[in-house]
Coordinates of C-alpha atoms in Angstrom, one line a residue:
Chain Z
M1 CA 135.1 91.7 59.8
N2 CA 136.1 95.4 59.5
D3 CA 139.1 94.4 57.4
F4 CA 136.7 92.9 54.9
I5 CA 135.4 96.3 53.9
P6 CA 138.1 97.2 51.4
L7 CA 137.6 93.8 49.7
V8 CA 134.5 95.1 47.8
V9 CA 136.8 97.6 46.1
I10 CA 140.0 95.8 45.9
V11 CA 138.8 92.5 44.5
P12 CA 137.1 94.0 41.4
L13 CA 140.1 96.2 40.7
L14 CA 142.4 93.2 41.0
G15 CA 140.1 91.3 38.7
A16 CA 140.2 94.2 36.2
A17 CA 144.0 94.1 36.2
L18 CA 144.0 90.4 35.7
C19 CA 141.5 90.8 32.8
V20 CA 143.8 93.3 31.1
V21 CA 146.7 90.8 31.4
A22 CA 144.4 88.1 30.0
A23 CA 143.1 90.3 27.2
R24 CA 143.6 87.5 24.6
S25 CA 141.5 84.9 26.2
R26 CA 137.9 85.7 26.6
R27 CA 137.3 82.6 28.6
V28 CA 139.9 83.5 31.3
Q29 CA 138.4 87.0 31.4
R30 CA 134.9 85.6 32.0
V31 CA 136.1 83.3 34.8
V32 CA 138.0 86.2 36.5
S33 CA 135.0 88.5 36.2
L34 CA 132.5 86.0 37.6
V35 CA 134.8 85.1 40.4
A36 CA 135.5 88.7 41.4
L37 CA 131.8 89.7 41.2
S38 CA 130.6 86.6 43.1
S39 CA 133.3 87.3 45.8
N40 CA 131.7 90.8 46.0
V41 CA 128.3 89.3 46.6
I42 CA 129.6 87.1 49.4
T43 CA 131.5 89.9 51.0
A44 CA 128.5 92.2 50.8
I45 CA 126.2 89.6 52.4
L46 CA 128.7 88.9 55.2
L47 CA 129.0 92.7 55.8
L48 CA 125.2 93.1 55.8
V49 CA 124.8 90.3 58.5
E50 CA 127.6 91.8 60.5
V51 CA 126.3 95.4 60.4
D52 CA 122.8 94.3 61.3
D53 CA 124.2 92.5 64.4
E54 CA 127.0 94.7 65.5
G55 CA 126.3 98.2 64.2
I56 CA 128.4 100.4 62.0
L57 CA 131.7 99.0 60.7
V58 CA 134.7 101.2 60.2
S59 CA 138.0 100.6 58.6
Q60 CA 140.8 103.1 58.3
A61 CA 142.6 102.4 55.0
G62 CA 146.3 101.7 55.5
G63 CA 145.9 102.0 59.3
W64 CA 146.1 105.8 59.2
R65 CA 143.9 107.5 61.7
V66 CA 140.9 109.6 60.8
P67 CA 142.0 113.0 59.7
I68 CA 145.0 111.6 57.7
G69 CA 143.8 108.4 56.2
I70 CA 140.7 107.4 54.2
T71 CA 137.9 106.1 56.2
L72 CA 135.7 103.2 54.9
T73 CA 132.4 102.9 56.7
V74 CA 129.6 100.4 56.3
D75 CA 126.3 101.2 57.9
R76 CA 123.0 99.5 57.2
L77 CA 122.2 101.6 54.2
S78 CA 125.6 101.0 52.6
A79 CA 125.4 97.3 53.4
V80 CA 122.0 96.8 51.7
M81 CA 123.1 98.9 48.7
L82 CA 126.2 96.8 48.4
V83 CA 124.2 93.6 48.5
V84 CA 121.7 94.7 45.9
S85 CA 124.3 96.3 43.6
S86 CA 126.6 93.3 43.7
L87 CA 123.7 90.9 42.9
M88 CA 122.8 93.1 39.9
L89 CA 126.3 93.4 38.7
I90 CA 126.9 89.7 38.5
S91 CA 123.5 89.0 36.9
V92 CA 124.1 91.6 34.2
M93 CA 127.6 90.1 33.7
V94 CA 126.1 86.7 33.1
Y95 CA 123.5 88.3 30.8
A96 CA 126.3 90.1 28.9
I97 CA 128.2 86.9 28.4
G98 CA 125.0 85.3 27.1
L99 CA 124.4 88.2 24.7
G100 CA 128.0 88.2 23.4
D101 CA 128.2 91.2 21.0
E102 CA 130.3 93.9 22.8
E103 CA 131.5 91.5 25.4
Q104 CA 132.7 89.2 22.6
R105 CA 134.2 91.9 20.4
F106 CA 136.1 94.0 22.8
S107 CA 138.7 92.7 25.2
A108 CA 138.3 96.0 27.2
F109 CA 134.7 95.0 28.2
H110 CA 135.6 92.9 31.3
P111 CA 138.3 95.1 32.9
I112 CA 136.1 98.2 32.5
Y113 CA 133.0 96.5 33.8
L114 CA 135.0 95.4 36.9
A115 CA 136.3 99.0 37.3
L116 CA 132.7 100.1 37.2
A117 CA 131.8 97.6 39.9
A118 CA 134.7 98.8 42.0
G119 CA 133.6 102.4 41.6
V120 CA 130.0 101.6 42.6
S121 CA 131.1 99.6 45.7
A122 CA 133.6 102.3 46.7
S123 CA 130.9 105.0 46.5
F124 CA 128.8 103.0 49.0
V125 CA 131.5 102.3 51.5
T126 CA 133.6 105.5 51.5
G127 CA 133.4 107.7 54.6
D128 CA 135.4 110.5 53.0
L129 CA 133.8 113.1 50.7
F130 CA 136.9 113.4 48.5
N131 CA 137.1 109.7 48.2
L132 CA 133.5 109.7 47.2
F133 CA 134.5 112.0 44.3
V134 CA 137.2 109.6 43.3
A135 CA 134.8 106.6 43.5
F136 CA 132.3 108.6 41.4
E137 CA 135.0 109.3 38.8
M138 CA 136.0 105.6 38.7
M139 CA 132.4 104.6 38.1
L140 CA 131.8 107.4 35.6
V141 CA 134.9 107.0 33.5
A142 CA 134.1 103.3 33.3
S143 CA 130.6 104.2 32.2
Y144 CA 131.9 106.6 29.5
V145 CA 133.9 103.9 27.9
L146 CA 131.1 101.2 28.2
L147 CA 128.6 103.7 26.7
T148 CA 130.7 104.4 23.7
L149 CA 132.4 101.0 23.3
G150 CA 130.7 100.2 20.1
G151 CA 131.7 103.5 18.6
R152 CA 128.5 103.8 16.7
R153 CA 127.3 107.3 15.6
A154 CA 124.4 107.5 18.1
Q155 CA 126.8 106.4 20.9
V156 CA 129.4 109.0 20.1
R157 CA 126.7 111.7 19.9
S158 CA 125.0 110.8 23.2
G159 CA 128.4 110.0 24.7
M160 CA 129.5 113.6 24.2
T161 CA 126.5 114.9 26.1
Y162 CA 126.9 112.4 28.9
V163 CA 130.6 113.0 29.4
I164 CA 130.2 116.8 29.3
I165 CA 127.4 116.8 31.8
S166 CA 129.1 114.4 34.1
L167 CA 132.3 116.5 33.9
I168 CA 130.5 119.6 34.8
A169 CA 128.9 117.8 37.8
S170 CA 132.4 116.6 38.8
T171 CA 133.8 120.1 38.6
F172 CA 131.0 121.3 40.8
F173 CA 131.9 118.5 43.2
V174 CA 135.5 119.5 43.4
T175 CA 134.5 123.1 43.9
A176 CA 132.2 122.1 46.7
L177 CA 135.0 120.1 48.3
A178 CA 137.4 123.0 48.0
L179 CA 135.0 125.3 49.7
L180 CA 134.2 122.7 52.4
Y181 CA 137.9 122.2 53.1
A182 CA 138.5 125.9 53.2
S183 CA 135.7 126.4 55.8
T184 CA 136.1 123.3 57.9
G185 CA 139.6 121.9 57.3
T186 CA 138.5 118.4 56.6
V187 CA 136.8 116.2 53.9
N188 CA 136.1 113.3 56.2
M189 CA 132.3 112.9 56.4
A190 CA 132.2 112.2 60.2
E191 CA 134.4 115.2 60.9
L192 CA 132.4 117.3 58.5
A193 CA 129.2 116.3 60.4
D194 CA 130.9 117.4 63.6
R195 CA 132.1 120.8 62.2
I196 CA 129.4 121.9 59.7
P197 CA 126.9 122.9 62.5
D198 CA 129.5 125.6 63.6
L199 CA 129.4 127.3 60.2
P200 CA 127.3 130.5 59.6
D201 CA 123.8 129.8 58.4
G202 CA 124.3 131.1 54.8
V203 CA 127.4 129.0 54.3
R204 CA 125.7 125.9 55.5
L205 CA 122.7 126.5 53.2
G206 CA 125.1 127.1 50.3
F207 CA 126.9 123.8 50.9
S208 CA 123.6 121.9 51.3
L209 CA 122.3 123.2 48.0
L210 CA 125.6 122.8 46.2
L211 CA 125.7 119.1 47.2
V212 CA 122.1 118.6 46.2
V213 CA 122.9 120.0 42.7
V214 CA 126.0 117.9 42.3
F215 CA 124.4 114.6 43.4
G216 CA 121.1 115.6 41.7
I217 CA 122.9 115.7 38.3
K218 CA 124.1 112.1 38.9
A219 CA 120.7 111.0 40.2
G220 CA 118.8 112.7 37.3
V221 CA 116.3 114.7 39.4
F222 CA 113.9 117.1 37.8
P223 CA 115.7 120.1 36.3
L224 CA 118.9 118.1 35.9
Y225 CA 117.8 115.0 34.1
F226 CA 118.0 115.9 30.4
W227 CA 121.2 113.8 29.7
L228 CA 119.7 110.6 31.0
P229 CA 117.0 109.5 28.5
D230 CA 119.4 110.7 25.8
S231 CA 122.4 108.7 26.7
Y232 CA 121.2 105.5 28.4
P233 CA 119.3 103.9 25.6
T234 CA 122.2 104.0 23.2
A235 CA 124.5 101.9 25.5
P236 CA 125.0 98.3 24.6
G237 CA 122.1 96.0 25.7
A238 CA 123.4 94.7 29.0
I239 CA 125.1 97.9 30.0
T240 CA 122.0 100.0 29.9
A241 CA 120.6 97.7 32.6
V242 CA 123.5 98.4 34.9
F243 CA 123.4 102.1 34.2
A244 CA 119.7 102.4 34.8
G245 CA 119.7 100.1 37.8
L246 CA 122.8 101.3 39.6
L247 CA 124.4 104.6 38.5
T248 CA 121.5 107.0 39.2
K249 CA 120.9 105.2 42.5
V250 CA 124.5 105.9 43.5
G251 CA 123.5 109.6 43.2
V252 CA 120.4 109.0 45.3
Y253 CA 122.5 107.3 47.9
A254 CA 124.9 110.3 48.0
I255 CA 121.9 112.6 48.4
I256 CA 120.6 110.5 51.3
R257 CA 124.0 110.2 52.9
S258 CA 125.0 113.9 52.6
Q259 CA 121.6 115.3 53.6
T260 CA 121.2 113.1 56.7
L261 CA 124.8 112.9 57.9
L262 CA 126.4 116.2 57.1
F263 CA 123.7 118.7 57.8
P264 CA 121.8 119.4 61.1
P265 CA 118.0 118.9 60.8
D266 CA 117.1 122.5 60.3
D267 CA 119.4 122.8 57.3
R268 CA 118.1 119.8 55.4
Q269 CA 116.4 120.8 52.2
G270 CA 113.1 119.2 53.1
S271 CA 110.6 121.4 51.3
L272 CA 112.8 122.0 48.3
L273 CA 113.4 118.3 47.9
L274 CA 109.6 117.7 48.1
V275 CA 109.0 120.0 45.2
I276 CA 111.8 118.5 43.2
A277 CA 110.5 115.0 44.0
A278 CA 106.9 115.8 42.8
L279 CA 108.2 117.4 39.6
T280 CA 110.6 114.6 38.9
M281 CA 107.9 112.0 39.3
V282 CA 105.4 113.7 37.1
V283 CA 107.7 115.1 34.4
G284 CA 109.5 111.7 34.2
V285 CA 106.4 109.7 33.6
L286 CA 105.0 112.3 31.1
G287 CA 108.2 112.0 29.2
A288 CA 107.8 108.2 29.1
L289 CA 104.3 108.5 27.7
A290 CA 105.5 110.3 24.6
Q291 CA 108.2 107.8 23.6
D292 CA 108.1 105.1 21.0
D293 CA 111.3 103.2 22.0
M294 CA 111.1 100.6 24.7
R295 CA 114.5 101.6 26.3
R296 CA 113.7 105.3 26.1
I297 CA 110.3 104.7 27.9
L298 CA 112.1 102.8 30.6
S299 CA 114.8 105.5 30.9
F300 CA 112.1 108.1 31.5
H301 CA 110.7 105.8 34.1
V302 CA 114.1 105.8 35.9
I303 CA 113.7 109.6 36.3
S304 CA 110.1 109.3 37.5
Q305 CA 111.1 106.6 40.0
I306 CA 114.0 108.7 41.4
G307 CA 111.3 111.2 42.4
Y308 CA 109.8 108.6 44.7
M309 CA 113.1 108.0 46.5
I310 CA 113.7 111.7 46.9
F311 CA 110.1 112.0 48.2
G312 CA 110.8 109.5 51.0
L313 CA 114.0 111.3 51.9
A314 CA 112.5 114.7 51.8
L315 CA 110.0 113.9 54.6
F316 CA 113.0 113.3 56.9
S317 CA 110.8 111.1 59.1
L318 CA 111.5 107.5 60.1
A319 CA 108.7 106.1 57.9
G320 CA 109.7 108.3 55.0
I321 CA 113.4 107.3 54.9
A322 CA 112.6 103.7 55.6
G323 CA 110.2 103.8 52.6
A324 CA 112.9 105.5 50.5
V325 CA 115.4 102.8 51.4
F326 CA 112.9 100.0 50.6
Y327 CA 112.1 101.8 47.4
V328 CA 115.7 102.0 46.3
V329 CA 116.1 98.2 46.8
H330 CA 112.9 97.4 45.0
H331 CA 113.7 99.8 42.2
I332 CA 117.2 98.5 41.5
A333 CA 115.9 95.0 41.0
V334 CA 112.8 95.9 39.0
K335 CA 114.5 98.4 36.7
T336 CA 117.4 96.2 36.0
S337 CA 115.1 93.3 35.1
L338 CA 113.0 95.5 32.8
F339 CA 116.0 96.7 30.9
L340 CA 117.2 93.1 30.6
V341 CA 113.8 92.1 29.2
A342 CA 114.0 95.0 26.8
G343 CA 117.3 93.6 25.7
L344 CA 115.7 90.1 25.2
V345 CA 113.0 91.7 23.1
E346 CA 115.6 93.5 20.9
F347 CA 117.6 90.3 20.6
R348 CA 114.6 88.4 19.4
T349 CA 113.1 90.9 17.1
G350 CA 116.0 93.1 16.2
S351 CA 114.3 96.3 17.3
G352 CA 113.0 97.9 20.5
R353 CA 110.7 100.3 18.7
L354 CA 107.1 99.8 19.8
S355 CA 105.9 100.3 16.2
N356 CA 108.2 97.6 14.9
V357 CA 107.6 94.7 17.2
G358 CA 104.5 92.8 18.3
G359 CA 102.9 89.5 19.2
L360 CA 105.7 88.4 21.5
V361 CA 103.2 86.9 23.9
R362 CA 102.7 84.1 21.5
S363 CA 106.2 83.7 20.1
A364 CA 108.0 84.2 23.4
P365 CA 105.6 83.7 26.3
A366 CA 108.6 83.4 28.8
V367 CA 109.8 86.8 27.9
A368 CA 106.3 88.2 28.3
L369 CA 106.1 86.7 31.7
L370 CA 109.5 88.1 32.7
F371 CA 108.3 91.5 31.6
A372 CA 104.9 91.3 33.2
F373 CA 106.1 90.8 36.8
P374 CA 108.5 93.7 37.0
A375 CA 106.2 96.0 34.9
L376 CA 103.3 95.5 37.3
S377 CA 105.7 96.0 40.2
L378 CA 107.0 99.2 38.7
A379 CA 103.5 100.5 38.4
G380 CA 102.9 99.6 42.0
L381 CA 100.1 97.0 41.7
P382 CA 99.5 94.8 44.7
P383 CA 101.0 92.4 45.7
F384 CA 104.2 93.3 44.0
S385 CA 107.1 95.0 45.8
G386 CA 106.4 98.3 44.1
F387 CA 103.0 98.4 45.8
I388 CA 104.6 97.8 49.2
A389 CA 107.3 100.5 48.5
K390 CA 104.7 103.0 47.3
F391 CA 102.3 102.3 50.1
A392 CA 105.0 102.9 52.6
L393 CA 105.9 106.2 51.0
V394 CA 102.3 107.4 50.6
D395 CA 101.6 106.5 54.2
A396 CA 104.6 108.4 55.4
G397 CA 103.6 111.3 53.2
I398 CA 100.1 111.5 54.6
D399 CA 101.5 111.3 58.2
D400 CA 103.6 114.3 57.4
G401 CA 100.8 116.2 55.6
A402 CA 102.6 116.4 52.3
Y403 CA 99.3 115.8 50.5
L404 CA 100.2 117.5 47.2
V405 CA 103.2 115.3 46.7
V406 CA 101.2 112.2 47.7
V407 CA 98.7 113.1 45.0
A408 CA 101.5 113.7 42.5
S409 CA 102.9 110.3 43.3
L410 CA 99.6 108.6 42.8
V411 CA 99.1 110.3 39.5
A412 CA 102.5 109.3 38.4
S413 CA 101.8 105.7 39.4
L414 CA 98.6 105.8 37.3
L415 CA 100.5 107.1 34.3
T416 CA 103.1 104.4 34.9
V417 CA 100.5 101.8 34.5
M418 CA 99.4 103.5 31.3
S419 CA 102.9 103.5 29.8
M420 CA 103.5 99.9 30.9
T421 CA 100.2 99.0 29.2
K422 CA 101.5 100.8 26.1
I423 CA 104.6 98.6 26.0
W424 CA 102.5 95.5 26.7
L425 CA 100.0 96.3 24.0
A426 CA 102.6 97.1 21.4
V427 CA 105.3 94.5 22.1
F428 CA 103.5 91.5 23.5
W429 CA 100.1 91.7 22.0
G430 CA 99.6 93.4 18.6
D431 CA 100.3 92.0 15.2
A432 CA 103.2 89.6 15.2
E433 CA 103.3 88.7 11.5
A434 CA 102.9 92.1 10.1
A435 CA 105.7 93.4 12.2
S436 CA 108.3 90.7 12.2
V437 CA 108.2 89.8 8.5
D438 CA 110.7 92.4 7.5
R439 CA 112.6 92.0 10.8
R440 CA 115.4 89.5 10.9
L441 CA 114.6 86.8 13.4
R442 CA 118.0 86.3 14.9
A443 CA 117.1 83.3 17.1
S444 CA 114.2 81.0 17.4
R445 CA 114.3 81.2 21.2
S446 CA 116.1 83.5 23.7
P447 CA 119.5 82.1 24.6
L448 CA 119.5 80.3 27.9
L449 CA 122.1 82.4 29.7
M450 CA 120.3 85.7 29.1
S451 CA 117.0 84.3 30.2
I452 CA 118.5 82.7 33.3
A453 CA 120.1 86.0 34.3
T454 CA 116.9 87.9 33.7
G455 CA 114.9 85.3 35.5
F456 CA 117.2 85.6 38.5
V457 CA 116.8 89.3 38.8
V458 CA 113.0 89.0 38.4
A459 CA 113.1 86.3 41.1
I460 CA 114.9 88.8 43.4
S461 CA 112.2 91.3 42.9
L462 CA 109.6 88.7 43.6
A463 CA 111.5 87.6 46.7
L464 CA 111.0 91.2 47.9
I465 CA 107.2 90.4 48.1
V466 CA 107.7 87.3 50.2
Y467 CA 110.3 88.8 52.5
A468 CA 108.8 92.3 52.5
D469 CA 108.4 92.2 56.2
P470 CA 112.1 91.5 57.2
V471 CA 113.3 93.8 54.4
Y472 CA 111.1 96.6 55.5
D473 CA 112.1 96.1 59.2
Y474 CA 115.7 96.3 58.0
A475 CA 114.9 99.5 56.1
E476 CA 113.4 100.9 59.2
R477 CA 116.5 100.1 61.2
A478 CA 118.6 101.7 58.5
A479 CA 116.5 104.8 58.6
T480 CA 116.8 105.0 62.4
E481 CA 120.5 104.9 62.0
L482 CA 120.4 107.6 59.3
L483 CA 118.4 109.9 61.5
E484 CA 120.9 109.6 64.3
P485 CA 124.1 110.7 62.6
A486 CA 125.7 110.9 66.1
Q487 CA 126.1 107.1 65.9
Y488 CA 128.0 107.3 62.7
V489 CA 130.3 110.1 63.9
E490 CA 130.9 108.2 67.1
A491 CA 131.7 105.0 65.2
V492 CA 134.2 106.8 63.0
L493 CA 135.8 109.3 65.4
G494 CA 135.3 107.8 68.8
G495 CA 135.5 104.0 68.5
D496 CA 139.1 103.3 67.8
D497 CA 139.0 99.8 66.7
R498 CA 142.7 98.9 66.6
Chain N
M1 CA 148.2 135.9 47.3
T2 CA 145.0 134.2 48.3
V3 CA 143.0 137.0 46.9
L4 CA 144.9 136.8 43.7
F5 CA 144.2 133.1 43.5
A6 CA 140.5 133.7 44.2
F7 CA 140.4 136.3 41.3
A8 CA 142.2 133.9 39.0
A9 CA 139.8 131.1 39.9
A10 CA 136.8 133.4 39.3
L11 CA 138.2 134.4 35.9
L12 CA 138.8 130.8 34.9
F13 CA 135.3 129.9 35.9
A14 CA 133.8 132.8 34.0
T15 CA 135.6 132.1 30.7
G16 CA 135.2 128.4 31.1
T17 CA 131.4 128.8 31.5
W18 CA 131.3 130.9 28.4
M19 CA 133.2 128.2 26.4
L20 CA 131.0 125.5 27.8
L21 CA 127.9 127.1 26.4
Q22 CA 129.3 126.8 22.8
R23 CA 128.0 124.2 20.4
R24 CA 131.3 122.8 19.2
L25 CA 133.0 120.0 21.2
S26 CA 136.5 121.6 20.7
R27 CA 135.3 124.8 22.4
I28 CA 133.5 122.9 25.1
L29 CA 136.7 121.0 25.7
I30 CA 138.6 124.2 26.3
G31 CA 135.8 125.3 28.6
V32 CA 136.0 122.0 30.6
G33 CA 139.7 122.5 30.9
L34 CA 139.4 126.1 32.1
V35 CA 136.6 125.3 34.6
G36 CA 138.6 122.3 35.8
H37 CA 141.7 124.5 36.4
G38 CA 139.5 127.0 38.2
S39 CA 138.2 124.4 40.6
N40 CA 141.7 122.9 41.1
L41 CA 143.1 126.3 41.9
L42 CA 140.3 126.8 44.3
L43 CA 141.2 123.5 45.9
L44 CA 144.8 124.5 46.2
T45 CA 143.8 127.9 47.7
S46 CA 141.5 126.2 50.3
G47 CA 144.6 125.1 52.2
G48 CA 145.3 128.6 53.3
P49 CA 148.4 130.6 52.7
G50 CA 151.5 128.8 51.5
G51 CA 154.5 127.9 53.5
S52 CA 157.6 125.7 53.4
A53 CA 157.6 122.1 52.1
P54 CA 155.8 119.9 54.6
I55 CA 158.6 117.4 55.2
I56 CA 159.1 116.4 58.9
G57 CA 162.5 117.4 60.1
T58 CA 163.1 120.2 57.6
G59 CA 161.7 123.0 59.7
D60 CA 159.1 124.2 62.0
P61 CA 155.8 122.4 61.4
A62 CA 154.0 125.7 62.0
D63 CA 155.5 127.1 58.8
F64 CA 154.4 124.1 56.7
S65 CA 151.9 124.6 54.0
D66 CA 148.9 122.3 54.2
P67 CA 149.7 119.2 52.1
L68 CA 146.2 117.7 51.9
P69 CA 144.7 120.1 49.4
Q70 CA 147.7 119.7 47.2
A71 CA 147.2 116.0 47.2
L72 CA 143.5 116.4 46.5
A73 CA 144.3 118.9 43.7
L74 CA 146.8 116.5 42.2
T75 CA 144.2 113.7 42.2
S76 CA 141.6 115.9 40.6
I77 CA 144.1 117.2 38.0
V78 CA 144.9 113.6 37.0
I79 CA 141.2 112.7 36.7
T80 CA 140.4 115.8 34.7
F81 CA 143.3 115.1 32.4
G82 CA 142.2 111.5 31.7
V83 CA 138.6 112.5 31.0
T84 CA 139.7 115.4 28.8
A85 CA 141.8 113.0 26.8
F86 CA 138.8 110.7 26.5
L87 CA 136.6 113.6 25.3
L88 CA 139.2 114.5 22.7
A89 CA 139.2 111.0 21.4
L90 CA 135.4 111.1 21.3
G91 CA 135.6 114.4 19.4
Y92 CA 138.0 112.9 16.9
R93 CA 135.8 109.9 16.4
S94 CA 132.8 112.2 15.8
W95 CA 134.9 114.2 13.3
R96 CA 135.9 111.1 11.5
M97 CA 132.3 110.0 11.2
T98 CA 130.6 113.3 10.4
R99 CA 133.4 115.7 9.5
D100 CA 132.1 117.9 12.3
D101 CA 132.3 118.1 16.1
M102 CA 129.0 119.7 16.8
V103 CA 127.2 118.4 19.9
E104 CA 123.9 117.4 18.3
N105 CA 120.4 117.4 19.6
D106 CA 118.7 114.3 20.7
V107 CA 117.6 112.5 17.5
E108 CA 114.7 110.6 19.1
D109 CA 113.3 113.8 20.6
R110 CA 113.2 115.4 17.2
L111 CA 111.5 112.3 15.8
I112 CA 108.8 112.4 18.5
A113 CA 108.3 116.2 17.9
R114 CA 107.8 115.5 14.3
Q115 CA 105.4 112.6 15.1
R116 CA 103.3 115.1 17.0
D117 CA 103.1 117.5 14.1
R118 CA 102.1 114.6 11.9
D119 CA 99.4 113.5 14.3
E120 CA 98.1 117.0 14.5
L121 CA 98.0 117.2 10.7
V122 CA 96.2 113.9 10.4
E123 CA 93.7 115.1 13.1
E124 CA 93.1 118.4 11.3
T125 CA 92.5 116.8 7.9
R126 CA 90.1 114.4 9.5
L127 CA 88.2 117.2 11.2
A128 CA 88.2 119.2 7.9
E129 CA 86.8 116.2 6.0
R130 CA 84.1 115.6 8.6
E131 CA 83.1 119.3 8.4
Q132 CA 82.9 119.0 4.7
R133 CA 80.8 115.9 5.0
D134 CA 78.5 117.5 7.5
D135 CA 78.2 120.5 5.2
E136 CA 77.3 118.2 2.3
G137 CA 74.8 116.4 4.5
L138 CA 73.1 119.7 5.4
E139 CA 72.8 120.6 1.8

């Protein structure tokens, strides 16, 4: 089973190569993409089952031992991230095929999308900090191209900001890696976890903060989020959903991983992260309230939601981290489906601007339904998965006495309801005729493939209600594992598996 | 030598940061390049003092320089190179479209800010009208 780990990276990359070769035939490209992405889903599920039974899986790439080769590690957190991300990637691919447009016009779409998939998977399985940098770059470079694929003016404008900010974050990352290597002589995460406690206090604190900043830029936390609502909405319809659903969560994953694994408990940035979390939640949701464009509103909500995940992590308690893990899973499904619905609305009405659309509840009741479930879930209304996730976090927060942050999270939830209501009132109720007369009606009903893909993602988020118990138990087991980094170190350094 | 490298890296970071803060993409690009070189140099320096080429059988392993940071630096140089090329292409595209390579502000943000001004204006006029009506009523 350990030898299966590299598959989640290799298969999409091979698929990308095949898609480049088959650039002339869109049909071949589609088949290759779908096969590669579904292979990832299967591998991820197998890995998840295996990890849950057997504990942490380790694979040394190329058979080289730890300090020389690259370690690939799958623990419970990576496994669940892999499963959710691979499910989202394939759903969005199906949606993109249904939507046509960029997918239809550019032969580069499929190879680059698969490279993005490989980068996302690689970030989750890597056990080597430098390799994490490479995985990030793979994912980011693919995202630069996907963002600016259409070459429209808005895309080029926001692409510039996005690329520059990401480049700066990457440079910070390389700098952090250089300093870490200079002071510990390794970039392997398990070895780092072993050696960082021996460093002087100030140096450890510096590293901890530097990594929070690096991953914070990718995750879009409070003072570092400005690029996000600017760039995400301009990406092609289907692509925004992947960006919003997955890319920032890779940053969150990296924060969780680095804070729990690399640094001993007294160096973790608990209180700082709590402040960041509270500000991220509130500022994000306030930003959303001011917007008039559906995708921009949702982008601001991405920021606000990141705050909740950081909140769970910042408690560094079992319940807190379990809540954060559950939240990430719930959020990826819900956010992706909301963006897919936004795409459906735009497809039907030709605009995502609240002041331009309306009355969809009558003309497209299915779309309204697909929006209602994830929107209520995002706001955290019972019985949806968002309620369970937020309840877990608030409970953990009260246990730890972080009352101010708990209040902030509740206020942010309330404001989320408000802004979801705003979308609902404007898009689904409101005046249909007055708005859509001058709008070109591109299709009388949503194309089947797009609706199926959206429905599938919504169904995943609904399944989280039914299976909340086993998923939360799993999240708790993942959190236990994260809070005992010795296990991880042991699995990588001690357990020689071949 | 290490101290010299450290100074060089510091210089590159400082000038690079200055260039990054400019508004034109061409300057930002140079800044990105400089900062990237700074971090790569730092990565190279992190392997400690240099030595002979690390090929087994050519000498005493104790004299070898550390090959890992060199490999890391190479990887990161390649990545920076690729992304810089992409940014250049983006800059060219922007220049073709607008005859300018300014990195612009967020359009939507400006729209919303303007919207707020307009809302305030509407609100003020309404208040003024009501006051006027009230005044008339009193008379």
